[in-house]
Coordinates of C-alpha atoms (C1' of nucleotides) in Angstrom, one line a residue:
Chain G
M814 CA 83.8 113.2 -169.2
S815 CA 81.0 115.7 -169.4
V816 CA 77.5 114.7 -168.3
R817 CA 75.0 113.9 -171.1
V818 CA 71.5 112.9 -170.2
R819 CA 68.4 112.4 -172.3
F820 CA 64.7 112.4 -172.3
A821 CA 63.5 109.5 -174.5
P822 CA 59.7 109.4 -174.8
S823 CA 57.8 107.5 -177.3
P824 CA 55.3 109.6 -179.1
T825 CA 52.2 107.5 -178.5
G826 CA 49.4 109.6 -177.0
H827 CA 49.9 112.7 -174.9
V828 CA 52.8 113.3 -172.5
H829 CA 52.1 112.1 -169.1
I830 CA 53.2 114.1 -166.0
G831 CA 55.2 111.1 -164.8
N832 CA 57.2 111.2 -168.1
I833 CA 57.6 115.0 -168.0
R834 CA 58.8 114.8 -164.4
A835 CA 61.5 112.5 -165.6
A836 CA 62.4 115.1 -168.2
I837 CA 62.5 117.7 -165.6
F838 CA 64.9 115.7 -163.4
N839 CA 67.1 115.0 -166.4
W840 CA 67.1 118.7 -167.3
L841 CA 67.9 119.8 -163.7
F842 CA 70.7 117.3 -163.4
A843 CA 72.2 118.3 -166.7
R844 CA 72.1 122.0 -165.8
H845 CA 73.4 121.3 -162.3
C846 CA 76.4 119.5 -163.7
G847 CA 76.9 121.8 -166.6
G848 CA 76.2 118.9 -168.9
K849 CA 73.9 118.4 -171.9
F850 CA 70.2 117.6 -172.0
L851 CA 69.2 115.7 -175.1
L852 CA 65.9 114.6 -176.6
R853 CA 65.3 111.3 -178.3
I854 CA 62.0 110.5 -179.9
E855 CA 61.6 106.7 -179.6
D856 CA 59.2 106.3 -182.5
T857 CA 60.0 102.7 -183.5
D858 CA 56.6 101.5 -182.7
R859 CA 55.1 102.5 -186.0
E860 CA 51.6 101.5 -185.3
R861 CA 51.3 103.6 -182.2
S862 CA 53.6 106.6 -182.9
T863 CA 51.8 109.5 -184.4
P864 CA 52.8 113.0 -185.7
E865 CA 50.1 114.5 -183.4
A866 CA 51.6 112.9 -180.4
C867 CA 55.0 114.2 -181.5
S868 CA 53.9 117.8 -181.8
S869 CA 52.0 117.6 -178.5
L870 CA 55.2 116.3 -177.0
M871 CA 57.2 119.2 -178.4
D872 CA 54.5 121.7 -177.2
A873 CA 54.8 120.4 -173.7
I874 CA 58.6 120.5 -173.7
D875 CA 58.6 124.1 -175.1
W876 CA 55.9 125.2 -172.7
L877 CA 57.9 123.9 -169.7
G878 CA 61.1 125.4 -171.0
L879 CA 62.9 122.1 -171.3
A880 CA 64.9 123.0 -174.3
A881 CA 67.3 120.3 -175.5
D882 CA 70.9 121.2 -176.1
E883 CA 71.1 119.3 -179.4
P884 CA 68.5 118.7 -182.1
P885 CA 66.2 115.8 -181.3
L886 CA 67.2 112.3 -182.4
Y887 CA 64.4 110.3 -184.1
Q888 CA 65.1 106.8 -183.3
S889 CA 63.5 105.5 -186.5
S890 CA 66.3 107.2 -188.4
R891 CA 68.8 104.9 -186.7
R892 CA 67.2 101.7 -187.8
D893 CA 70.1 100.6 -190.0
S894 CA 72.5 101.1 -187.2
H895 CA 70.4 99.0 -184.9
L896 CA 70.3 96.2 -187.3
L897 CA 74.0 96.4 -187.9
A898 CA 74.5 96.0 -184.1
A899 CA 72.3 93.0 -184.1
E900 CA 74.3 91.6 -187.1
K901 CA 77.5 92.1 -185.1
L902 CA 76.1 90.2 -182.1
L903 CA 75.0 87.4 -184.4
Q904 CA 78.5 87.1 -186.0
Q905 CA 80.1 87.2 -182.6
G906 CA 77.9 84.4 -181.4
Q907 CA 76.3 86.6 -178.8
A908 CA 72.9 86.4 -180.5
Y909 CA 71.1 83.7 -182.4
R910 CA 68.1 83.4 -184.7
K911 CA 65.0 81.9 -183.3
P912 CA 63.5 79.5 -185.9
E913 CA 60.3 81.0 -187.4
A914 CA 57.3 79.1 -186.2
A915 CA 55.8 78.9 -189.6
G916 CA 59.1 77.9 -191.1
N917 CA 59.3 80.7 -193.6
G918 CA 61.5 83.7 -193.5
P919 CA 64.3 84.5 -191.1
G920 CA 63.4 84.3 -187.4
A921 CA 63.7 86.9 -184.7
V922 CA 67.2 87.7 -183.5
V923 CA 67.6 86.9 -179.9
F924 CA 70.4 88.2 -177.6
R925 CA 72.0 85.5 -175.6
I926 CA 72.7 86.3 -172.0
P927 CA 76.4 85.4 -171.9
Y928 CA 77.3 82.1 -170.2
E929 CA 80.9 83.1 -169.7
T930 CA 80.9 86.0 -167.3
D931 CA 84.4 86.1 -165.9
R932 CA 85.2 89.3 -167.8
I933 CA 82.0 91.0 -167.0
P934 CA 82.6 93.1 -163.8
F935 CA 79.0 93.6 -162.9
I936 CA 78.1 89.9 -162.6
R937 CA 78.9 88.1 -159.4
E938 CA 78.3 84.6 -158.0
A939 CA 75.6 84.3 -155.4
G940 CA 76.2 80.8 -154.4
P941 CA 74.6 77.4 -155.1
A942 CA 70.9 77.1 -155.7
E943 CA 68.4 74.3 -155.7
L944 CA 64.9 74.2 -157.2
N945 CA 62.3 71.5 -156.9
V946 CA 60.7 70.8 -160.3
H947 CA 57.5 69.0 -161.2
P948 CA 58.2 65.5 -162.5
D949 CA 55.2 65.5 -164.9
E950 CA 56.9 68.1 -167.1
P951 CA 60.3 67.5 -168.7
V952 CA 63.3 69.7 -168.0
T953 CA 64.7 70.9 -171.4
V954 CA 68.1 72.2 -171.9
S955 CA 69.5 73.9 -175.0
A956 CA 71.6 76.9 -176.0
E957 CA 68.4 78.9 -175.8
G958 CA 67.9 78.3 -172.2
I959 CA 66.2 75.8 -169.9
T960 CA 62.6 75.2 -169.3
F961 CA 60.9 73.3 -166.5
A962 CA 57.9 73.3 -164.3
Q963 CA 58.0 74.6 -160.8
V964 CA 55.7 73.1 -158.2
S965 CA 52.9 75.4 -157.1
R966 CA 51.7 75.5 -153.5
K967 CA 48.8 73.2 -154.6
G968 CA 51.3 70.8 -156.2
K969 CA 50.4 71.8 -159.8
P970 CA 53.1 72.3 -162.4
M971 CA 53.9 76.0 -163.1
P972 CA 55.9 76.7 -166.3
A973 CA 59.2 78.4 -165.7
G974 CA 62.5 78.9 -167.4
C975 CA 65.5 81.1 -167.9
C976 CA 68.5 81.7 -170.1
L977 CA 71.3 79.1 -170.1
A978 CA 73.6 81.5 -168.3
G979 CA 71.1 81.5 -165.4
A980 CA 71.8 77.9 -164.7
K981 CA 75.6 77.6 -164.5
N982 CA 76.8 74.1 -163.8
L983 CA 73.3 72.9 -164.0
K984 CA 72.6 69.4 -162.7
I985 CA 69.2 67.6 -163.0
F986 CA 68.1 65.0 -160.5
A987 CA 65.5 62.4 -160.0
A988 CA 65.4 60.9 -156.5
D989 CA 68.8 62.3 -155.9
I990 CA 70.3 60.6 -158.9
C991 CA 72.0 62.9 -161.3
L992 CA 70.3 62.6 -164.8
F993 CA 72.2 65.4 -166.5
D994 CA 75.3 67.4 -165.9
L995 CA 75.5 70.5 -168.0
A996 CA 79.3 70.6 -167.8
E997 CA 79.5 67.3 -169.6
H998 CA 77.3 68.4 -172.5
M999 CA 78.4 72.0 -172.9
A1000 CA 80.1 71.4 -176.3
E1001 CA 77.1 69.6 -177.8
I1002 CA 74.8 72.3 -176.6
T1003 CA 76.9 75.0 -178.1
Q1004 CA 76.7 73.0 -181.4
G1005 CA 72.9 73.2 -181.1
A1006 CA 72.0 70.0 -179.3
A1007 CA 68.9 70.0 -177.1
F1008 CA 68.1 67.7 -174.2
S1009 CA 64.8 66.8 -172.6
L1010 CA 64.8 65.0 -169.2
E1011 CA 61.7 63.2 -168.0
K1012 CA 60.6 62.7 -164.4
A1013 CA 63.2 65.0 -162.9
D1014 CA 62.3 66.4 -159.5
K1015 CA 65.2 68.7 -158.7
I1016 CA 67.7 70.9 -160.4
S1017 CA 70.8 72.5 -158.9
F1018 CA 73.0 75.2 -160.3
L1019 CA 75.4 78.0 -159.4
R1020 CA 73.4 81.2 -159.1
R1021 CA 74.9 84.4 -160.5
E1022 CA 73.5 87.8 -160.5
V1023 CA 73.7 91.1 -162.3
V1024 CA 74.6 94.0 -159.9
F1025 CA 74.6 97.7 -160.3
E1026 CA 74.6 100.8 -158.2
D1027 CA 71.5 102.9 -158.8
T1028 CA 72.1 106.5 -157.8
V1029 CA 68.7 106.7 -156.1
K1030 CA 67.9 103.1 -155.2
G1031 CA 71.3 102.0 -154.1
L1032 CA 72.8 98.6 -154.9
L1033 CA 70.4 96.5 -157.0
A1034 CA 70.8 92.8 -157.9
K1035 CA 69.0 90.4 -160.1
P1036 CA 69.7 86.7 -160.3
L1037 CA 70.3 85.5 -163.8
D1038 CA 67.9 82.6 -163.3
G1039 CA 65.2 85.2 -163.4
V1040 CA 66.4 86.5 -166.8
K1041 CA 65.6 85.2 -170.2
D1042 CA 67.4 85.7 -173.5
L1043 CA 65.7 88.7 -175.2
V1044 CA 64.5 89.3 -178.7
I1045 CA 66.3 92.3 -180.2
V1046 CA 65.0 92.1 -183.8
R1047 CA 61.5 91.0 -184.5
S1048 CA 60.9 88.4 -187.2
D1049 CA 59.5 91.2 -189.3
G1050 CA 63.0 92.7 -189.3
N1051 CA 62.3 95.6 -187.0
P1052 CA 64.6 96.3 -184.0
V1053 CA 63.1 96.0 -180.6
F1054 CA 63.1 98.8 -177.9
H1055 CA 65.9 97.2 -175.9
L1056 CA 68.4 97.1 -178.8
A1057 CA 67.4 100.6 -180.1
N1058 CA 67.5 102.1 -176.7
V1059 CA 70.9 100.8 -175.8
C1060 CA 72.4 101.5 -179.2
D1061 CA 71.2 105.1 -179.2
D1062 CA 72.3 105.8 -175.6
A1063 CA 75.7 104.7 -176.7
F1064 CA 75.4 106.7 -179.9
Q1065 CA 74.4 109.8 -178.1
Q1066 CA 77.1 109.1 -175.5
I1067 CA 74.7 109.2 -172.7
T1068 CA 76.5 109.2 -169.3
H1069 CA 73.5 109.0 -166.9
I1070 CA 70.2 107.5 -167.5
I1071 CA 67.5 109.0 -165.3
R1072 CA 64.1 107.3 -165.9
G1073 CA 61.0 105.9 -164.2
D1074 CA 61.5 102.9 -162.0
D1075 CA 59.3 100.9 -164.2
H1076 CA 62.5 100.4 -166.1
V1077 CA 64.6 98.8 -163.3
E1078 CA 64.1 95.3 -164.6
N1079 CA 65.2 96.3 -168.1
T1080 CA 68.4 97.7 -166.7
F1081 CA 69.9 94.4 -165.8
R1082 CA 69.5 93.2 -169.4
H1083 CA 70.5 96.6 -170.9
L1084 CA 73.8 96.4 -168.9
L1085 CA 74.5 93.1 -170.6
L1086 CA 73.7 94.5 -174.0
F1087 CA 76.0 97.5 -173.5
N1088 CA 78.7 95.0 -172.5
A1089 CA 78.1 92.7 -175.5
L1090 CA 78.2 95.6 -177.9
G1091 CA 81.4 96.8 -176.4
F1092 CA 80.0 100.0 -174.9
A1093 CA 80.7 101.4 -171.5
A1094 CA 77.5 101.3 -169.4
P1095 CA 76.0 104.6 -168.2
V1096 CA 75.2 105.4 -164.6
Y1097 CA 71.5 104.7 -163.8
A1098 CA 69.1 106.5 -161.6
H1099 CA 65.5 105.2 -161.3
L1100 CA 62.8 107.7 -160.3
P1101 CA 59.8 106.7 -158.1
M1102 CA 56.4 106.8 -159.8
I1103 CA 53.9 109.5 -159.5
V1104 CA 50.5 108.2 -158.5
N1105 CA 47.0 109.7 -158.7
A1106 CA 44.7 110.9 -156.0
A1107 CA 43.5 107.3 -155.5
G1108 CA 47.1 106.3 -154.8
K1109 CA 47.2 104.3 -158.0
P1110 CA 49.6 104.7 -160.8
Y1111 CA 48.5 107.1 -163.5
S1112 CA 47.3 105.1 -166.5
K1113 CA 46.8 106.4 -170.0
R1114 CA 43.2 106.6 -169.1
D1115 CA 43.6 109.2 -166.4
G1116 CA 42.2 112.1 -168.2
D1117 CA 43.8 114.7 -165.9
A1118 CA 47.4 113.5 -166.0
Y1119 CA 48.5 115.0 -169.3
V1120 CA 50.8 118.0 -169.3
G1121 CA 48.5 119.8 -171.8
D1122 CA 45.6 119.5 -169.4
F1123 CA 47.3 121.4 -166.7
R1124 CA 48.0 124.1 -169.2
N1125 CA 44.4 124.2 -170.3
R1126 CA 43.2 124.3 -166.7
G1127 CA 45.2 127.5 -166.3
F1128 CA 48.3 126.5 -164.5
C1129 CA 51.5 128.3 -165.3
A1130 CA 54.5 126.4 -166.6
D1131 CA 56.9 127.5 -163.9
A1132 CA 54.5 126.5 -161.1
L1133 CA 53.9 123.0 -162.6
F1134 CA 57.7 122.7 -163.1
N1135 CA 58.3 123.7 -159.5
Y1136 CA 55.6 121.4 -158.1
L1137 CA 56.7 118.4 -160.1
S1138 CA 60.3 118.9 -159.1
L1139 CA 59.1 118.5 -155.5
L1140 CA 57.5 115.1 -156.2
G1141 CA 60.2 112.7 -155.2
W1142 CA 62.8 115.3 -154.5
S1143 CA 63.4 118.1 -152.0
P1144 CA 66.3 120.5 -151.6
G1145 CA 66.9 119.3 -148.0
D1146 CA 65.7 122.4 -146.3
D1147 CA 62.2 124.0 -146.1
R1148 CA 62.3 125.7 -149.4
E1149 CA 59.5 124.9 -151.7
K1150 CA 58.9 127.8 -154.1
M1151 CA 62.2 128.0 -155.9
T1152 CA 63.5 129.7 -159.0
R1153 CA 65.0 127.5 -161.7
A1154 CA 68.4 128.8 -160.8
E1155 CA 67.8 127.6 -157.2
M1156 CA 66.5 124.3 -158.3
I1157 CA 69.5 123.8 -160.6
E1158 CA 71.9 124.7 -157.9
L1159 CA 70.3 122.4 -155.3
F1160 CA 69.4 119.4 -157.5
T1161 CA 71.3 116.2 -156.8
Q1162 CA 70.2 112.7 -157.6
E1163 CA 71.2 111.6 -154.1
R1164 CA 68.4 113.7 -152.7
V1165 CA 65.8 111.9 -154.9
K1166 CA 63.4 109.6 -152.8
S1167 CA 62.7 106.1 -153.8
A1168 CA 59.1 105.9 -152.7
A1169 CA 56.2 106.8 -155.0
A1170 CA 54.6 110.3 -154.6
Q1171 CA 51.0 111.2 -154.9
M1172 CA 49.9 114.2 -156.9
D1173 CA 48.1 116.8 -154.9
V1174 CA 46.3 119.3 -157.1
K1175 CA 45.4 121.6 -154.2
K1176 CA 49.1 122.1 -153.4
L1177 CA 49.8 122.6 -157.0
T1178 CA 47.1 125.2 -157.1
H1179 CA 48.5 127.0 -154.1
L1180 CA 51.9 127.1 -155.7
N1181 CA 50.3 128.4 -158.9
W1182 CA 48.6 131.1 -157.0
M1183 CA 51.9 132.3 -155.6
Y1184 CA 53.4 132.3 -159.1
L1185 CA 50.5 134.2 -160.5
S1186 CA 50.4 136.8 -157.9
E1187 CA 54.1 137.6 -158.4
M1188 CA 53.9 137.5 -162.2
E1189 CA 54.6 140.6 -164.3
S1190 CA 51.3 142.1 -165.1
G1191 CA 51.7 142.1 -168.8
E1192 CA 52.5 138.4 -168.8
F1193 CA 49.5 137.8 -166.5
C1194 CA 47.3 139.6 -169.0
R1195 CA 48.6 137.6 -171.9
N1196 CA 48.0 134.3 -170.2
V1197 CA 44.5 135.3 -169.0
W1198 CA 43.7 136.3 -172.5
Q1199 CA 44.8 132.9 -173.8
A1200 CA 43.0 131.1 -171.0
L1201 CA 39.8 132.9 -172.1
A1202 CA 40.1 131.5 -175.6
G1203 CA 37.8 128.7 -174.7
C1204 CA 35.3 130.9 -173.0
P1205 CA 31.9 131.8 -174.6
W1206 CA 32.7 135.5 -174.0
R1207 CA 35.9 137.5 -174.5
P1208 CA 37.1 140.9 -173.5
P1209 CA 37.5 143.4 -176.4
A1210 CA 41.2 142.8 -176.9
E1211 CA 44.3 141.6 -175.2
D1212 CA 45.9 145.0 -175.2
D1213 CA 42.7 146.8 -174.3
D1214 CA 43.3 149.2 -171.5
Y1215 CA 40.1 148.2 -169.6
F1216 CA 41.0 144.5 -169.8
R1217 CA 44.4 145.3 -168.4
K1218 CA 42.9 147.2 -165.5
V1219 CA 40.6 144.3 -164.7
C1220 CA 43.5 141.9 -164.8
G1221 CA 45.5 144.2 -162.5
L1222 CA 42.6 144.4 -160.1
M1223 CA 42.0 140.6 -160.0
Q1224 CA 45.5 139.2 -160.4
S1225 CA 46.2 138.6 -156.7
R1226 CA 43.0 136.7 -156.4
A1227 CA 43.5 134.2 -159.3
N1228 CA 44.6 130.7 -158.5
V1229 CA 44.7 129.7 -162.1
F1230 CA 44.4 131.8 -165.3
S1231 CA 41.1 130.3 -166.1
D1232 CA 39.6 131.8 -162.9
A1233 CA 39.1 134.8 -165.2
A1234 CA 36.1 133.1 -166.6
E1235 CA 34.3 134.5 -163.5
W1236 CA 35.2 138.0 -164.4
L1237 CA 32.3 138.2 -166.8
Y1238 CA 30.5 141.0 -165.0
F1239 CA 33.2 143.4 -165.9
F1240 CA 32.5 142.9 -169.6
D1241 CA 28.8 141.9 -170.0
E1242 CA 25.9 143.8 -168.5
N1243 CA 23.9 140.6 -168.7
A1244 CA 26.3 138.6 -166.6
P1245 CA 24.5 136.2 -164.3
V1246 CA 23.2 137.3 -161.0
D1247 CA 23.3 135.5 -157.7
Q1248 CA 19.6 136.0 -157.2
A1249 CA 19.4 134.5 -153.7
A1250 CA 22.1 136.8 -152.4
L1251 CA 20.6 139.8 -154.1
D1252 CA 17.1 139.1 -152.7
K1253 CA 18.6 138.7 -149.2
Q1254 CA 20.4 142.0 -149.4
L1255 CA 17.5 143.9 -150.8
A1256 CA 15.2 142.6 -148.2
R1257 CA 17.1 144.5 -145.5
Q1258 CA 15.6 147.6 -144.1
G1259 CA 16.6 150.7 -146.0
V1260 CA 18.8 149.0 -148.6
K1261 CA 16.6 149.7 -151.6
E1262 CA 16.3 153.3 -150.7
A1263 CA 20.0 153.5 -150.1
L1264 CA 20.7 152.0 -153.6
H1265 CA 18.4 154.6 -155.2
A1266 CA 20.1 157.3 -153.3
L1267 CA 23.4 155.9 -154.4
A1268 CA 22.3 155.9 -158.1
R1269 CA 21.5 159.6 -157.7
L1270 CA 24.8 160.4 -155.9
L1271 CA 26.8 158.6 -158.5
D1272 CA 25.6 160.9 -161.2
E1273 CA 27.6 163.6 -159.5
C1274 CA 30.6 161.3 -158.8
N1275 CA 34.0 161.4 -160.5
F1276 CA 34.4 157.7 -159.9
S1277 CA 37.6 157.9 -158.0
E1278 CA 37.9 155.3 -155.3
E1279 CA 37.6 158.1 -152.6
A1280 CA 34.6 159.6 -154.2
L1281 CA 32.9 156.3 -154.6
A1282 CA 33.5 155.5 -151.0
A1283 CA 32.1 158.8 -150.0
A1284 CA 29.0 158.3 -152.2
L1285 CA 28.4 155.0 -150.5
R1286 CA 28.7 156.6 -147.1
A1287 CA 26.4 159.4 -148.0
A1288 CA 23.8 156.9 -149.3
E1289 CA 24.0 155.0 -146.1
V1290 CA 23.4 158.1 -144.1
A1291 CA 20.5 159.1 -146.3
A1292 CA 18.8 155.8 -145.8
G1293 CA 19.7 155.5 -142.1
L1294 CA 22.1 152.5 -142.6
G1295 CA 25.2 151.9 -140.5
E1296 CA 28.6 152.5 -142.0
G1297 CA 29.7 149.9 -144.4
K1298 CA 26.2 148.3 -144.6
L1299 CA 25.8 149.2 -148.2
N1300 CA 29.0 147.7 -149.5
Q1301 CA 27.7 144.2 -150.0
P1302 CA 24.3 145.3 -151.5
A1303 CA 26.1 147.6 -153.9
R1304 CA 28.4 144.8 -154.9
I1305 CA 25.7 142.4 -155.7
A1306 CA 23.7 145.1 -157.5
V1307 CA 26.6 146.1 -159.6
T1308 CA 28.5 142.8 -160.1
G1309 CA 25.9 140.2 -159.4
T1310 CA 28.2 138.3 -157.1
T1311 CA 29.1 138.3 -153.4
R1312 CA 32.8 138.1 -153.9
G1313 CA 35.5 139.9 -155.6
A1314 CA 38.0 142.8 -155.2
G1315 CA 37.1 145.8 -153.0
I1316 CA 33.9 147.3 -154.2
Y1317 CA 35.3 150.9 -154.5
E1318 CA 38.2 149.6 -156.7
T1319 CA 35.8 147.4 -158.6
M1320 CA 33.4 150.3 -159.4
A1321 CA 36.3 152.6 -160.2
V1322 CA 37.7 150.2 -162.7
M1323 CA 34.2 149.5 -164.2
G1324 CA 33.6 153.2 -164.6
R1325 CA 30.5 155.3 -164.6
E1326 CA 28.7 153.9 -167.6
R1327 CA 28.9 150.2 -166.7
V1328 CA 28.1 150.8 -163.0
M1329 CA 25.2 153.0 -163.7
Q1330 CA 23.8 150.7 -166.3
R1331 CA 24.0 147.7 -164.1
L1332 CA 22.7 149.5 -161.0
R1333 CA 19.7 150.9 -162.7
H1334 CA 19.0 147.6 -164.4
T1335 CA 19.0 145.9 -161.0
L1336 CA 16.8 148.6 -159.4
E1337 CA 14.3 148.4 -162.3
L1338 CA 13.9 144.6 -161.9
T1339 CA 13.3 145.0 -158.2
Q1340 CA 10.7 147.7 -158.2
Chain D
rG1182 C1' 53.2 82.0 -159.0
rC1183 C1' 58.4 83.9 -159.2
rG1184 C1' 61.7 88.1 -159.0
rC1185 C1' 62.8 93.2 -157.8
rC1186 C1' 61.6 97.6 -155.2
rC1187 C1' 59.0 100.8 -151.6
rA1188 C1' 56.8 102.2 -146.5
rU1189 C1' 57.2 109.5 -141.4
rC1190 C1' 50.8 113.7 -140.2
rG1191 C1' 45.0 112.9 -145.1
rU1192 C1' 49.0 114.7 -149.1
rC1193 C1' 54.3 116.4 -150.4
rU1194 C1' 58.4 116.2 -147.4
rA1195 C1' 62.8 117.1 -143.3
rU1196 C1' 65.6 113.8 -140.1
rC1197 C1' 72.0 111.0 -143.0
rG1198 C1' 71.8 106.3 -134.3
rG1199 C1' 71.2 110.9 -129.9
rA1200 C1' 66.8 116.8 -127.1
rU1201 C1' 59.3 118.3 -127.1
rA1202 C1' 59.9 114.2 -135.0
rG1203 C1' 60.4 120.2 -138.2
rG1204 C1' 58.1 122.7 -142.7
rA1205 C1' 54.4 123.1 -146.6
rC1206 C1' 49.4 122.0 -148.7
rA1207 C1' 44.6 120.7 -146.9
rC1208 C1' 41.4 121.0 -142.6
rA1209 C1' 39.5 123.5 -137.9
rA1210 C1' 39.2 127.8 -134.5
rG1211 C1' 40.3 133.0 -133.6
rG1212 C1' 41.9 137.9 -135.2
rU1213 C1' 42.6 141.9 -139.2
rU1214 C1' 39.7 143.5 -143.5
rU1215 C1' 34.9 146.5 -147.4
rU1216 C1' 32.6 140.8 -149.4
rC1217 C1' 36.0 137.1 -151.1
rA1218 C1' 41.0 136.2 -151.3
rU1219 C1' 45.2 137.9 -148.7
rC1220 C1' 47.6 138.6 -143.9
rC1221 C1' 48.5 137.3 -138.5
rU1222 C1' 47.6 133.6 -134.1
rU1223 C1' 46.5 129.0 -132.7
rG1224 C1' 45.0 123.9 -133.1
rU1225 C1' 44.1 118.7 -134.9
rA1226 C1' 47.4 115.2 -137.3
rA1227 C1' 52.8 110.8 -138.5
rG1228 C1' 57.4 106.9 -137.8
rC1229 C1' 52.6 99.8 -140.9
rG1230 C1' 53.1 95.3 -137.2
rG1231 C1' 56.6 91.9 -134.7
rG1232 C1' 61.4 90.6 -133.5
rG1233 C1' 66.5 91.7 -133.0
rU1234 C1' 71.6 94.9 -133.0
rU1235 C1' 72.7 99.2 -129.6
rC1236 C1' 73.6 102.8 -123.6
rG1237 C1' 70.1 104.7 -127.2
rA1238 C1' 66.5 103.0 -133.5
rC1239 C1' 62.0 106.7 -137.7
rU1240 C1' 67.1 105.8 -139.0
rC1241 C1' 70.8 99.4 -139.2
rC1242 C1' 69.3 93.8 -139.8
rC1243 C1' 65.4 89.8 -140.1
rC1244 C1' 60.3 88.2 -140.5
rG1245 C1' 55.4 89.6 -141.5
rU1246 C1' 51.7 93.1 -143.7
rG1247 C1' 50.4 96.4 -147.4
rG1248 C1' 51.5 98.7 -152.1
rG1249 C1' 54.1 99.3 -156.8
rC1250 C1' 57.0 97.4 -160.8
rG1251 C1' 58.6 93.4 -163.9
rC1252 C1' 58.2 88.4 -165.8
rG1253 C1' 56.1 90.5 -174.6
rC1254 C1' 58.6 89.5 -181.4
rC1255 C1' 55.0 97.0 -176.3
rA1256 C1' 57.9 101.1 -175.1

RNA sequence: GCGCCCAUCGUCUAUCGGAUAGGACACAAGGUUUUCAUCCUUGUAAGCGGGGUUCGACUCCCCGUGGGCGCGCCA
């Protein structure tokens, strides 16, 4: 069977890097196996799902090049099918209706964790179990499960309970006298009878557990006495996530579910749902979380954890993709910067780690710098132009020859596209000046004279790099300065900053008019 | 409270019982350079603690500790 995986976000708010990393891993796995990568929009939460969130989600997916192999499936369009599945479970006795508290209207539909598990291969017996219960609270037993109170460390009753299946062969004791034996009352309970036992102090049962092999976390087990029956259709008639999720994974014929490990606990119940619905269960792989610089999980409140933010901050999609792929995964050798083809070839779920990874923006920035410096110059220009959209100033035009030259000169120095905001001096004669640095340079013996001499020499200069260098040398000689001593003063006088590309190249790119204007302006102000 | 999961330099990671625990980012020092960036050298820096198993443990097991997740008619 060919591999089919999916990314199934819910369109509430912006897409989080943790989510998109899950998408990346799914995508890589699908490509690695020659399988299909699908997209499913889980928009069943009508109150929180918005069209804006949907389009921002699509933007992020497009931007990162995570194209799906089939049209996206909107979960809300499958509502009837979900309800049909619930109806089927109801008819088969694998689900029941919870009575509505107010007594009006049909109650929520609840999936019953199956009591008979002989035919369910992923459930195994884990041996007999005993639990002390608090005698002040009754132990109740019905087809909907059992409830009781555990004894806290301080001797207080703590409410607890589980599905009926969690307590196979349940016996309830008071002072070692058996008050109730589930085996004797099974028929009545199936008919709807409920029991309440007072003053019990101990229960015993056969513990069973759900077991599955997670591709990244290994063998995972969960005792059924830690599981409750789960609502699959709300009393308002809407299907719940668990039902919709399982139905749609079956509908889309998903073979592998790769998702965040916050879903591990759901998996035990989803496995049961797949089984009850008659579907083969997919293979599961749970990805470790990505945490923020404080080592805490990213919450919706972390303003810098959205995919769009990284784009706005000037990161390129390939660099972010590459960086995110390295969070919780590595190819096994020392490779870090990889092409997509390499990542696809090397990606296996077995190499995914199971410990949480912390996001390091500095390392991302470094990777981004590498991507930017290797980028085709036209593409670099286009991106810089876009990054400048939010800037108060803009170069004349994206395809402007001068703008392209500036980009070419500065490309290797850019960490992120938005670093271009500091290139203002190329475009605006009134760009800000680092006054302290300027004063410091001009205070040096002979510098002012040299700059005046330079201004005169530049009148005769053809503005090639060689000629500019020669002019600077000549001005130094005329003012009695050592070789190279005029470079920094000239840079500040012309660009207003102490840093940038080589000053000869910079002046050559800027050209006579801009350089002379800026230089004369500086000299006038410092008479 | 109960259940499940996780644990190597500050950070991301390599190591699938066997040599001085390797790489990258960051940081520090030095060199190159026309400032900055680059580039080159070098350096600081790690197996959470305690028990086992073993000739040998970062690696396997147990107990602690710390962290995360889950325990909804949210997804």
